[in-house]
Short mmCIF file of C-alpha atoms in Angstrom, two decimals:
data_model
loop_
_atom_site.label_atom_id
_atom_site.label_comp_id
_atom_site.label_asym_id
_atom_site.label_seq_id
_atom_site.Cartn_x
_atom_site.Cartn_y
_atom_site.Cartn_z
CA MET A 197 -36.96 5.12 41.32
CA PHE A 198 -34.82 6.52 44.18
CA ALA A 199 -37.96 8.23 45.62
CA ILE A 200 -39.91 4.85 45.54
CA LEU A 201 -37.05 2.96 47.19
CA ARG A 202 -36.57 5.47 49.75
CA SER A 203 -40.17 5.76 50.51
CA ALA A 204 -40.50 2.05 50.75
CA TRP A 205 -37.61 2.08 53.48
CA ILE A 206 -39.35 4.86 55.40
CA TRP A 207 -42.75 2.98 55.56
CA ILE A 208 -41.07 -0.32 56.56
CA ALA A 209 -38.93 1.44 59.20
CA THR A 210 -42.08 3.30 60.60
CA LEU A 211 -44.14 0.01 60.63
CA SER A 212 -41.36 -1.74 62.47
CA LEU A 213 -41.13 0.92 64.97
CA VAL A 214 -44.78 0.77 65.61
CA ILE A 215 -44.87 -3.04 66.06
CA LEU A 216 -41.89 -2.78 68.49
CA TRP A 217 -43.59 0.10 70.34
CA VAL A 218 -46.65 -2.37 71.20
CA PRO A 219 -44.89 -4.33 73.91
CA VAL A 220 -42.86 -1.48 75.05
CA LEU A 221 -46.13 0.66 75.62
CA GLY A 222 -47.74 -2.45 76.97
CA VAL A 223 -45.18 -2.56 79.86
CA VAL A 224 -45.30 1.14 80.47
CA ARG A 225 -49.06 1.03 80.73
CA LEU A 226 -48.81 -2.00 83.23
CA PHE A 227 -46.99 0.13 85.70
CA ASP A 228 -48.78 3.36 85.03
CA ARG A 229 -51.06 4.02 87.94
CA ASP A 230 -52.16 7.43 86.87
CA PRO A 231 -55.81 7.20 86.02
CA LEU A 232 -55.09 9.40 83.10
CA HIS A 233 -52.07 7.26 82.16
CA PHE A 234 -49.91 10.27 81.11
CA ARG A 235 -46.74 8.34 81.31
CA THR A 236 -48.13 5.75 78.80
CA GLY A 237 -49.26 8.74 76.59
CA ARG A 238 -45.54 10.54 76.83
CA TRP A 239 -44.11 7.34 75.68
CA PHE A 240 -46.62 6.97 72.84
CA ARG A 241 -45.80 10.46 71.70
CA ARG A 242 -42.25 9.59 72.08
CA LEU A 243 -42.83 7.05 69.13
CA GLY A 244 -43.84 10.01 66.95
CA ARG A 245 -40.65 11.72 67.59
CA ILE A 246 -38.60 8.87 66.65
CA ILE A 247 -40.79 8.48 63.40
CA SER A 248 -39.77 11.99 62.59
CA ARG A 249 -36.15 11.21 62.61
CA VAL A 250 -36.41 8.41 59.92
CA ASN A 251 -37.97 10.76 57.78
CA PRO A 252 -36.17 13.41 55.51
CA TRP A 253 -37.79 16.21 57.24
CA ARG A 254 -36.29 19.32 58.73
CA LEU A 255 -38.50 20.49 61.56
CA HIS A 256 -38.98 23.85 62.84
CA ILE A 257 -41.03 24.30 65.87
CA SER A 258 -41.68 27.80 67.33
CA GLY A 259 -44.11 29.32 69.98
CA THR A 260 -43.72 26.61 72.57
CA GLU A 261 -43.25 29.32 75.27
CA HIS A 262 -47.06 29.94 75.00
CA ILE A 263 -47.61 26.35 76.59
CA GLN A 264 -47.95 26.57 80.43
CA SER A 265 -46.77 23.40 82.10
CA GLY A 266 -49.62 21.60 83.77
CA ALA A 267 -52.34 23.64 82.02
CA ARG A 268 -55.25 22.13 80.00
CA TYR A 269 -56.04 23.08 76.55
CA VAL A 270 -58.34 22.44 73.62
CA VAL A 271 -55.66 22.10 71.15
CA VAL A 272 -56.66 22.65 67.47
CA SER A 273 -54.62 22.53 64.34
CA ASN A 274 -54.87 22.68 60.76
CA HIS A 275 -54.26 19.50 58.91
CA GLN A 276 -52.33 19.01 55.87
CA SER A 277 -50.77 15.34 56.06
CA LEU A 278 -50.18 12.20 58.02
CA ALA A 279 -47.11 13.94 58.94
CA ASP A 280 -48.88 16.49 61.04
CA ILE A 281 -49.15 13.68 63.73
CA PRO A 282 -45.49 12.83 64.62
CA LEU A 283 -44.76 16.78 64.08
CA ILE A 284 -47.36 17.68 66.96
CA SER A 285 -46.02 14.83 69.13
CA HIS A 286 -42.96 17.12 69.67
CA LEU A 287 -44.89 19.39 71.99
CA ARG A 288 -44.68 18.65 75.77
CA ILE A 289 -48.58 18.54 76.42
CA ASP A 290 -50.38 15.66 78.21
CA ALA A 291 -53.17 15.26 75.81
CA LYS A 292 -55.64 12.75 74.53
CA TRP A 293 -56.32 13.02 70.80
CA LEU A 294 -59.79 12.94 69.04
CA ALA A 295 -59.48 10.45 66.12
CA LYS A 296 -61.51 8.67 63.46
CA ALA A 297 -62.87 5.43 64.95
CA GLU A 298 -61.56 3.41 61.92
CA LEU A 299 -58.00 4.24 63.05
CA PHE A 300 -58.50 2.38 66.49
CA ARG A 301 -59.27 -0.88 64.20
CA ILE A 302 -55.99 -0.62 62.57
CA PRO A 303 -53.58 -3.59 64.12
CA PHE A 304 -50.70 -2.23 66.26
CA ALA A 305 -51.30 1.63 65.60
CA GLY A 306 -54.99 1.23 66.95
CA TRP A 307 -53.74 -0.88 69.82
CA LEU A 308 -51.29 1.76 70.88
CA MET A 309 -54.17 4.54 70.67
CA LYS A 310 -56.30 2.42 72.86
CA MET A 311 -53.52 1.87 75.45
CA VAL A 312 -53.11 5.60 75.81
CA GLY A 313 -56.78 6.48 76.05
CA ASP A 314 -57.17 8.40 72.98
CA VAL A 315 -60.72 9.12 72.00
CA PRO A 316 -62.48 7.48 68.89
CA VAL A 317 -65.35 9.23 67.04
CA ASP A 318 -67.50 8.17 64.47
CA ARG A 319 -68.58 11.29 62.54
CA SER A 320 -71.25 9.32 60.49
CA ASP A 321 -73.31 8.83 63.61
CA ARG A 322 -74.24 12.00 65.43
CA ARG A 323 -75.02 10.21 68.91
CA LYS A 324 -71.64 8.60 68.91
CA ALA A 325 -69.95 11.73 68.11
CA ALA A 326 -71.71 13.51 70.82
CA LYS A 327 -70.69 10.62 73.14
CA ALA A 328 -67.07 11.17 72.07
CA LEU A 329 -67.35 14.84 73.05
CA LEU A 330 -68.76 13.98 76.51
CA GLN A 331 -65.81 11.75 77.08
CA CYS A 332 -63.67 14.73 76.00
CA ALA A 333 -65.39 16.97 78.47
CA LYS A 334 -64.82 14.50 81.15
CA LEU A 335 -61.04 14.41 80.25
CA LEU A 336 -60.77 18.07 80.52
CA ARG A 337 -62.38 18.21 83.81
CA LYS A 338 -59.70 15.90 85.12
CA GLY A 339 -57.01 18.36 83.90
CA CYS A 340 -56.19 16.50 80.57
CA SER A 341 -55.75 18.51 77.30
CA LEU A 342 -57.34 17.47 74.07
CA VAL A 343 -55.97 17.48 70.38
CA PHE A 344 -58.35 18.12 67.48
CA PHE A 345 -58.04 18.61 63.77
CA PRO A 346 -61.32 20.64 63.42
CA GLU A 347 -61.21 20.39 59.66
CA GLY A 348 -62.12 16.67 60.02
CA THR A 349 -59.81 15.60 57.11
CA ARG A 350 -56.64 16.66 55.56
CA SER A 351 -56.60 19.53 53.02
CA HIS A 352 -56.10 18.79 49.55
CA ASN A 353 -54.10 21.88 48.64
CA GLY A 354 -52.77 23.43 51.95
CA GLU A 355 -55.44 25.86 52.35
CA VAL A 356 -57.56 25.88 55.61
CA LEU A 357 -60.96 24.02 55.29
CA PRO A 358 -63.97 24.85 57.41
CA PHE A 359 -63.74 24.08 61.02
CA ASN A 360 -66.23 21.90 62.75
CA ASP A 361 -67.99 23.32 66.03
CA GLY A 362 -67.33 20.45 68.40
CA PRO A 363 -63.88 21.58 69.85
CA PHE A 364 -65.03 25.01 70.35
CA GLN A 365 -68.42 24.08 71.93
CA LEU A 366 -66.25 22.06 74.47
CA ALA A 367 -63.89 24.80 75.13
CA ILE A 368 -66.71 27.18 75.92
CA ARG A 369 -68.68 24.72 78.05
CA GLU A 370 -65.53 23.55 80.05
CA LYS A 371 -63.85 27.10 80.18
CA ALA A 372 -60.64 25.63 78.83
CA PRO A 373 -58.41 28.02 76.60
CA VAL A 374 -58.15 27.10 72.94
CA LEU A 375 -54.54 26.61 71.89
CA PRO A 376 -54.04 27.06 68.07
CA LEU A 377 -51.36 25.37 66.17
CA VAL A 378 -50.26 26.18 62.61
CA VAL A 379 -48.75 23.52 60.42
CA GLU A 380 -46.94 24.25 57.16
CA GLY A 381 -44.98 22.18 54.56
CA SER A 382 -46.19 18.69 55.76
CA GLY A 383 -48.53 18.36 52.71
CA GLU A 384 -45.59 18.97 50.56
CA ALA A 385 -43.38 16.18 52.34
CA LEU A 386 -46.13 13.63 52.24
CA PRO A 387 -48.89 14.47 49.88
CA ARG A 388 -52.52 13.28 50.66
CA HIS A 389 -53.44 9.92 48.76
CA SER A 390 -49.84 9.31 48.09
CA TRP A 391 -47.43 6.93 49.89
CA ILE A 392 -44.37 8.49 48.37
CA PHE A 393 -42.18 10.71 50.52
CA ARG A 394 -40.72 13.81 48.61
CA HIS A 395 -37.21 14.90 48.89
CA SER A 396 -35.87 16.54 52.30
CA GLN A 397 -38.51 19.02 53.40
CA ASP A 398 -38.90 21.89 55.86
CA ILE A 399 -41.94 21.44 58.01
CA TYR A 400 -43.00 24.07 60.37
CA LEU A 401 -45.20 23.89 63.52
CA ARG A 402 -45.98 27.31 65.06
CA VAL A 403 -47.78 27.41 68.57
CA LEU A 404 -49.96 30.58 68.90
CA GLU A 405 -51.06 32.23 72.15
CA PRO A 406 -53.93 30.50 73.90
CA VAL A 407 -57.37 32.04 73.39
CA ASP A 408 -59.33 32.86 76.57
CA VAL A 409 -62.71 31.65 76.07
CA THR A 410 -64.26 32.93 79.49
CA ALA A 411 -65.96 35.84 77.80
CA PHE A 412 -67.81 33.54 75.32
CA GLY A 413 -71.17 32.11 75.86
CA PRO A 414 -72.88 28.96 74.52
CA ASN A 415 -74.45 30.76 71.65
CA GLN A 416 -71.05 32.14 70.60
CA THR A 417 -69.35 29.00 69.13
CA GLY A 418 -69.37 30.06 65.70
CA GLU A 419 -67.75 33.41 66.65
CA LEU A 420 -64.97 31.59 68.59
CA ARG A 421 -64.49 29.06 65.71
CA ASP A 422 -64.10 31.64 62.87
CA SER A 423 -61.90 33.79 65.09
CA VAL A 424 -59.46 31.06 65.86
CA ARG A 425 -59.66 29.79 62.02
CA GLN A 426 -58.82 33.23 60.94
CA GLN A 427 -56.01 33.37 63.21
CA ILE A 428 -54.41 30.19 61.89
CA ILE A 429 -55.17 31.27 58.33
CA ASP A 430 -53.37 34.77 58.95
CA GLU A 431 -50.34 33.06 60.58
CA LEU A 432 -50.17 30.58 57.76
CA THR A 433 -50.09 33.46 55.17
CA ARG A 434 -47.23 35.24 57.10
CA MET A 435 -45.27 31.90 57.29
CA ARG A 436 -45.71 31.40 53.55
CA LYS A 437 -44.35 35.09 52.87
CA GLN A 438 -41.13 34.57 54.88
#
């Protein structure tokens, strides 16, 4: 019963923060003259950090020294839970996120994503998915990083699912380094298909060294994809042994 009451309070607090953030972000967006709206994006990710504080999570973030200020990256992360989003929001990277198109239709949350210029993708339509990647390429050329969950969905059991090619094709085409992230523990904190938050939970985010893609050609997407995925799996294995 306590877990249900606590979870209900967390969801109410989270929804209240999201609703409150719409006019706040609207004002920031109004005065943000940057074509990429980086200031608006920073304020949006600040919401993720605040949401983390109303949850019973103990966050452990490491490897941030691998992030170079002002650099552009194709950021890829394994995906265990909805908790991954506020967790990754702690990283100081000016980035747009590629997200499912249906998320942009959710009141308040979808409005926030539109205001910051995140990129919707409809994976059921190849043409629309290709257009989303073209939009990502334009953003990379302007110096903006992109965040992807290349598994395409949350893992059921914490194991890393196969990766989609898109982020790695984009990285090779635009010669943008891939920045791998490893998330662990978020699936236990907020399991998939459940609204119940579990007891106070340690959640880890580790930033790995960027992968230089300049040596990869257009026909080596699979090689890059599998190499990055294996790095994430290996680091996840090490983290679980600690």
